[in-house]
CSV table of C-alpha atoms in Angstrom, one decimal:
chain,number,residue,atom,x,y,z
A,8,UNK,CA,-30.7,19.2,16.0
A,9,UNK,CA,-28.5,21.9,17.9
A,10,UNK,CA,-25.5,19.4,18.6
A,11,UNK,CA,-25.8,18.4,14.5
A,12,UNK,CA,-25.6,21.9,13.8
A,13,UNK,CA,-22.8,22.7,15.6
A,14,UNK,CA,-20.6,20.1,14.7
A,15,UNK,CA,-21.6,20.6,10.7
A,16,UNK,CA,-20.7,24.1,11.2
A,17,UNK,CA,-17.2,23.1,13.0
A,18,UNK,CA,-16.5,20.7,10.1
A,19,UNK,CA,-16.8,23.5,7.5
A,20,UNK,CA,-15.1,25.8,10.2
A,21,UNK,CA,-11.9,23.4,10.2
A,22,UNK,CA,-12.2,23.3,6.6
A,23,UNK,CA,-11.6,27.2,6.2
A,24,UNK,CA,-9.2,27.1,8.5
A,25,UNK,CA,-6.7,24.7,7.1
A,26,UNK,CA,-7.8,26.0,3.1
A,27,UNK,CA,-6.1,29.9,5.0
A,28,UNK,CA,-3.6,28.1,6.3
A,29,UNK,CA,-2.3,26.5,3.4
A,30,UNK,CA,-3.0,29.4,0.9
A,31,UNK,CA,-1.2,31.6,3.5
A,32,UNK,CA,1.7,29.7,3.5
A,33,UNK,CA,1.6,29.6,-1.0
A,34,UNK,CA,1.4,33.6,-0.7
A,35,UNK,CA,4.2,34.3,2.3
A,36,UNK,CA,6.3,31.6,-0.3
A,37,UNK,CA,5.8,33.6,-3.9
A,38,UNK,CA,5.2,36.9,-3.0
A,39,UNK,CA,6.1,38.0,0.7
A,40,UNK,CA,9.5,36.0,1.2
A,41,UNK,CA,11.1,36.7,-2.0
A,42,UNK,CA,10.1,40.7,-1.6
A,43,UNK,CA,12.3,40.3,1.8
A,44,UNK,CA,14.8,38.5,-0.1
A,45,UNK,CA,15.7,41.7,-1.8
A,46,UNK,CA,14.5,44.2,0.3
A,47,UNK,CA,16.8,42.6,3.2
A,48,UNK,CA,20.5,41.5,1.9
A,49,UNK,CA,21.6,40.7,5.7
A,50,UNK,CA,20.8,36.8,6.5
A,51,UNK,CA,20.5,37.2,10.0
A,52,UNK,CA,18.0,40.6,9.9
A,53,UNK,CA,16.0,38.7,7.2
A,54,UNK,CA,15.4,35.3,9.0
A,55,UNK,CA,14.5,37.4,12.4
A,56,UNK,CA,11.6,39.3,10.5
A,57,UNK,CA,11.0,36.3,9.1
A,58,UNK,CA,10.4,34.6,11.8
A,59,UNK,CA,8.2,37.3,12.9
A,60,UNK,CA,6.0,37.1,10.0
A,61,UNK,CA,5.6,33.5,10.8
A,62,UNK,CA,4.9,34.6,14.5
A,63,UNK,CA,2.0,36.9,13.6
A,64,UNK,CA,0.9,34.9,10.7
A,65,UNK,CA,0.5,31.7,13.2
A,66,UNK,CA,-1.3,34.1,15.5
A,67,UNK,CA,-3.9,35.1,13.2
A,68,UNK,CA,-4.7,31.7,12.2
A,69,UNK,CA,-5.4,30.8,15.7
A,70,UNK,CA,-7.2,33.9,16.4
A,71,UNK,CA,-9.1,32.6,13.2
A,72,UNK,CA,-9.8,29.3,14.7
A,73,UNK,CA,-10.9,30.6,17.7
A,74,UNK,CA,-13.3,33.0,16.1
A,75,UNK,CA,-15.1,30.5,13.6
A,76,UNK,CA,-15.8,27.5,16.9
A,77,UNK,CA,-13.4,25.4,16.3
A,78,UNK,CA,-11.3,25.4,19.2
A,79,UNK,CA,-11.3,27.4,22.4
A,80,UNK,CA,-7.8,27.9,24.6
A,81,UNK,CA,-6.0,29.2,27.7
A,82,UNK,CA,-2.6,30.4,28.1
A,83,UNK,CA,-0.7,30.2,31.6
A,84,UNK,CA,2.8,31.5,32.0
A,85,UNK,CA,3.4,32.9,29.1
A,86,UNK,CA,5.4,35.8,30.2
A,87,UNK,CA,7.8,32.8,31.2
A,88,UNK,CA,8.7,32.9,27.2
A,89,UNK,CA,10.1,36.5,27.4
A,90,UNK,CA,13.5,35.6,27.4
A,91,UNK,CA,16.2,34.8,24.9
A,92,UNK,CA,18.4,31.9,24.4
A,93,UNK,CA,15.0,29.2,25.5
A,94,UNK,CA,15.6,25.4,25.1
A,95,UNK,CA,11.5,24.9,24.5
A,96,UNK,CA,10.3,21.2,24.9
A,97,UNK,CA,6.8,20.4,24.7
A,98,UNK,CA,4.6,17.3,24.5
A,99,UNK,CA,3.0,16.9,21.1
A,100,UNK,CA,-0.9,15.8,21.4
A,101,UNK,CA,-1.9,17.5,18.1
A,102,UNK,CA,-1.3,18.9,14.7
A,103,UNK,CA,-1.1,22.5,15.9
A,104,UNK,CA,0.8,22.9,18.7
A,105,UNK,CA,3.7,24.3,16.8
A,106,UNK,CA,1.5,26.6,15.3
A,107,UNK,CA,0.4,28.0,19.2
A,108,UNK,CA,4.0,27.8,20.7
A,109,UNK,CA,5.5,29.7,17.4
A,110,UNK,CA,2.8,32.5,17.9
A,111,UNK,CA,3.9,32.7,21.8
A,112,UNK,CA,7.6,33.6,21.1
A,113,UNK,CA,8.1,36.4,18.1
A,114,UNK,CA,11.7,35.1,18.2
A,115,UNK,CA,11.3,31.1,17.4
A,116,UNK,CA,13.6,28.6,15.9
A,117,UNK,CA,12.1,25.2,16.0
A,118,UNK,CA,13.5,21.2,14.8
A,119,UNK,CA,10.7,20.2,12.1
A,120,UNK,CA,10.3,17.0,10.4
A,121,UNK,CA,12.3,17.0,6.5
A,122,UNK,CA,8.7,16.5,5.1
A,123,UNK,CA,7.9,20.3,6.0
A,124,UNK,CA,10.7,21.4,4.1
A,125,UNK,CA,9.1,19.7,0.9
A,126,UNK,CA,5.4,20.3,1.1
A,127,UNK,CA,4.2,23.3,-1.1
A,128,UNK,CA,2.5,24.9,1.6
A,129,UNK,CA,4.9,24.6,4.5
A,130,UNK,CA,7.7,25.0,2.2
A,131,UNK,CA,8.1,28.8,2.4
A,132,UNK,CA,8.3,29.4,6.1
A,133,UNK,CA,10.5,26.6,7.1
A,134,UNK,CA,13.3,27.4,4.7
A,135,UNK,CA,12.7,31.4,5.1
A,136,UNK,CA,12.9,31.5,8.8
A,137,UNK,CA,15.9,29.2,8.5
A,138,UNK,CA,14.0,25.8,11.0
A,139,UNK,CA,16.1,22.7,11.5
A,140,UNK,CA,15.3,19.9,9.8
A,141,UNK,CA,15.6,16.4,11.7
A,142,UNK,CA,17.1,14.6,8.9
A,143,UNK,CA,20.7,16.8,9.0
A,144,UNK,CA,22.2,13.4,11.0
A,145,UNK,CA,25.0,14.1,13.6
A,146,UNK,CA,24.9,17.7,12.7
A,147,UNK,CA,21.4,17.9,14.4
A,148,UNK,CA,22.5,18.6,17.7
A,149,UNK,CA,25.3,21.1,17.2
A,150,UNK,CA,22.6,23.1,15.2
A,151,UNK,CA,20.3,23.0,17.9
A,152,UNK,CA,23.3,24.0,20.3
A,153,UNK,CA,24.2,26.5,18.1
A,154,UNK,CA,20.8,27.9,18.2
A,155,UNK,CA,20.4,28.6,21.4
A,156,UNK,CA,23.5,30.1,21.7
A,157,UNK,CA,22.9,32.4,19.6
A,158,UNK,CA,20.2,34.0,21.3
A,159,UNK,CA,17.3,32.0,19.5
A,160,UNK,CA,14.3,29.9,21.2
A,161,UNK,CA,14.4,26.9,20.4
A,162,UNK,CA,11.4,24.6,20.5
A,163,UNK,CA,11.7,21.0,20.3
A,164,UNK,CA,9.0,18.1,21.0
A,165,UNK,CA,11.1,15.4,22.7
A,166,UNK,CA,9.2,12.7,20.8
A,167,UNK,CA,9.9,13.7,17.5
A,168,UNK,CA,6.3,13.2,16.8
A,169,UNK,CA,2.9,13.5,17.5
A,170,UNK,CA,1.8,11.4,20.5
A,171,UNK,CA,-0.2,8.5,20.0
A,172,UNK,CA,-4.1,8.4,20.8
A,173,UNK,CA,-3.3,5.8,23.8
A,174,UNK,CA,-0.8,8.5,25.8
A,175,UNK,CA,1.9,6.5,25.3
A,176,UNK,CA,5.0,9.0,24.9
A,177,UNK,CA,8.3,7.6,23.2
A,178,UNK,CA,10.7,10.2,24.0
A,179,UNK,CA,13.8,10.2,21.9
A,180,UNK,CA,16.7,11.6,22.9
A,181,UNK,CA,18.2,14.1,21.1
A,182,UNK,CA,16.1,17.1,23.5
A,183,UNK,CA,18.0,16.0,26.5
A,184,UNK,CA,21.3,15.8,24.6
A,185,UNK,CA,20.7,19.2,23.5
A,186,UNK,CA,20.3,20.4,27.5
A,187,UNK,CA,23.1,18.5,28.3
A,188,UNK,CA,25.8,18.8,25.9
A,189,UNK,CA,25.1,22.5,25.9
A,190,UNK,CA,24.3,22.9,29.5
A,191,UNK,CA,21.0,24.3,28.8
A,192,UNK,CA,18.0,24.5,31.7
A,193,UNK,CA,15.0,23.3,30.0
A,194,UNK,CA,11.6,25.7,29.9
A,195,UNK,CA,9.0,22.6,29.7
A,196,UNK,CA,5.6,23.8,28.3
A,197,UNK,CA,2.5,20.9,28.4
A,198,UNK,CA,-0.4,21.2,25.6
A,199,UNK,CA,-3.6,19.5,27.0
A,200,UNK,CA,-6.9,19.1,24.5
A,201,UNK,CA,-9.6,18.2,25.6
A,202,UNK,CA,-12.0,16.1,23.5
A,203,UNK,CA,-8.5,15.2,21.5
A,204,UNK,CA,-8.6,16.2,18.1
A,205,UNK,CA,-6.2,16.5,15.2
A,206,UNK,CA,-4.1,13.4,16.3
A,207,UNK,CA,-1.7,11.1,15.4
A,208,UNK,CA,-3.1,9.4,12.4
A,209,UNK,CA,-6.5,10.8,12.3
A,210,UNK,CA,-7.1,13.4,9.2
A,211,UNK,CA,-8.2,17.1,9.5
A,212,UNK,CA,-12.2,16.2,9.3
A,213,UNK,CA,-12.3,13.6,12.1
A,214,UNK,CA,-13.5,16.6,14.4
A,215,UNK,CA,-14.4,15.7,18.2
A,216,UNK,CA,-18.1,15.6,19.3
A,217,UNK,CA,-17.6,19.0,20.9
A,218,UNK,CA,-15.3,21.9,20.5
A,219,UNK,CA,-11.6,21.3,21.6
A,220,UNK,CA,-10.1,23.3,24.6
A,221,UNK,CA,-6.5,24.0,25.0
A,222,UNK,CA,-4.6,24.6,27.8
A,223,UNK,CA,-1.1,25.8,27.0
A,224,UNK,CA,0.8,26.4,30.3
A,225,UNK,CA,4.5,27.1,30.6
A,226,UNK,CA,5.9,25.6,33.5
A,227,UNK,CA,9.0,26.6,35.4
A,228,UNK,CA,12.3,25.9,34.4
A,229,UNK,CA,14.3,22.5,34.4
A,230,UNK,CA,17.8,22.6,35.8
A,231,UNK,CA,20.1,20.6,34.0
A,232,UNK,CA,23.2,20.6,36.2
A,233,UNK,CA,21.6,18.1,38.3
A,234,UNK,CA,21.7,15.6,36.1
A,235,UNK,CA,25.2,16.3,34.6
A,236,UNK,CA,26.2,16.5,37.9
A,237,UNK,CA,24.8,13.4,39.1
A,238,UNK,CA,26.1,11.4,36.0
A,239,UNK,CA,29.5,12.5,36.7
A,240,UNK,CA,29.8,14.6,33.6
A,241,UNK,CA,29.5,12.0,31.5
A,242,UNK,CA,27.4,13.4,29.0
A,243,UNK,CA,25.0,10.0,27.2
A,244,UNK,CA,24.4,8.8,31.0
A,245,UNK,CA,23.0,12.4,32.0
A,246,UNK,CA,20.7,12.4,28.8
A,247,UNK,CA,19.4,9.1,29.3
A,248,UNK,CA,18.3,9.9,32.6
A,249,UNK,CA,17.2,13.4,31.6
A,250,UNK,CA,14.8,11.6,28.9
A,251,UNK,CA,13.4,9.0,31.5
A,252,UNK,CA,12.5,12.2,34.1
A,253,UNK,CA,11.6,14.2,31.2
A,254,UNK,CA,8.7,10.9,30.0
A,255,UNK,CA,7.7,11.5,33.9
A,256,UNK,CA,7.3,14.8,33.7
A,257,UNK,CA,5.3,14.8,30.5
A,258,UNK,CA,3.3,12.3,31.9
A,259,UNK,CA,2.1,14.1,34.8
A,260,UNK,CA,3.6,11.9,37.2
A,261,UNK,CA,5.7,12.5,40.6
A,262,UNK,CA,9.2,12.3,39.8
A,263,UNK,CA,11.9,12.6,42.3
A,264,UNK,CA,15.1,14.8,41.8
A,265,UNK,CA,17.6,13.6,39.7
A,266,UNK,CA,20.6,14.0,43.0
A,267,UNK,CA,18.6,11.9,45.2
């Protein structure tokens, strides 16, 4: 009776949480975005309070989450994120782990899929805070460069989406050729849930057995000149090799230096 209970409860929790979520999202669209829009005539000053809107915003819906059951969570490292200039990659497990690493760093750019830019609810952030779509082509990584550069934390999940309920990662590219064609280390963070929820395929109201836990831990940073190094400068060589240790690494396995 008690378990039944608790999971009807989580069901209408989840349900509240995703109904704030994407009525948040309508009202930062139509009312607090264009108000910045002409309060703020600077691009630059307008997408970086912006982006902190979105930071704050994403951390009051997981404070919200939290608070009605739904999920619990634990952060390690995170004062590893107080820097400027991060290339972020992350494994991808569920729906929200954008929505965590985004309300870990105030100062976030991120590469989101094209659909974001078109859904009514989503629609508002990802164009305000000025995100990267993945459907720009060639121009993707000279964004993402460019990013970075600029002072901006960039997150990026290596597989371009979420990861399947088996564990079988399918890391594209594109992360390590970011790294290496703009020689930046890498600041790896790994998502675990445990029961899974909110994966690949499943929809909102398939809700585990049991509240979720998350563990969010930033690890330490990724060198890159290793591999560059190693692949004698020659940047599609170092990238492939960075993908295959970066599958490795996301995998939890032992993975030997990329000079050995």
């Amino acid at each position: 009776m008690i378990r039944s209970l608790d999971y009807g409860w989580r069901l209408i929790a989840t349900a509240i949480s995703f109904f704030a979520f994407g009525l948040g999202g309508l009202m930062l669209r139509v009312a607090c975005f264009p108000l910045m829009r002409l309060l703020l005539r600077n691009t630059h000053r307008r997408v970086r309070y912006v982006r902190l809107v979105v930071h704050y915003s994403f951390r009051v819906f997981i404070w919200l989450m939290r608070t009605l059951g739904v999920l619990r969570y634990r952060i390690i490292g995170v004062e590893k994120l107080n820097r400027s200039g991060l290339l972020i990659l992350s494994n991808h497990p569920t729906l929200i782990d954008v929505v965590f690493l985004i309300s870990l760093v105030p100062n976030a750019s991120c590469v989101v899929k094209s659909m974001l830019a078109r859904n009514p609810f989503t629609r508002g952030p990802v164009t305000a805070a000025d995100y990267i779509c993945n459907d720009v082509g060639s121009g993707l990584i000279e964004d993402c460069i460019r990013s970075v550069a600029a002072g901006h934390n960039l997150i990026v999940f290596p597989e371009g989406t979420r990861t399947p309920v088996d564990g079988r990662m399918q890391l594209q590219r594109g992360a390590a050729n970011i790294a290496v064609r703009g020689a930046y280390n890498i600041t790896p963070v790994v998502i675990r849930c445990e029961p899974l929820c909110l994966t690949k395929g499943a929809p909102w109201w398939k809700i585990p057995a049991r509240r979720a836990d998350f563990i969010i831990e930033v690890k330490d940073d990724i060198p890159v000149a290793p591999f560059i190094e190693a692949a004698n400068c020659e940047a599609a060589l170092a990238a492939r090799h960075l993908t295959d240790y970066l599958g490795n690494y996301f995998h939890g396995e032992k993975v030997v230096n990329a000079s050995a």
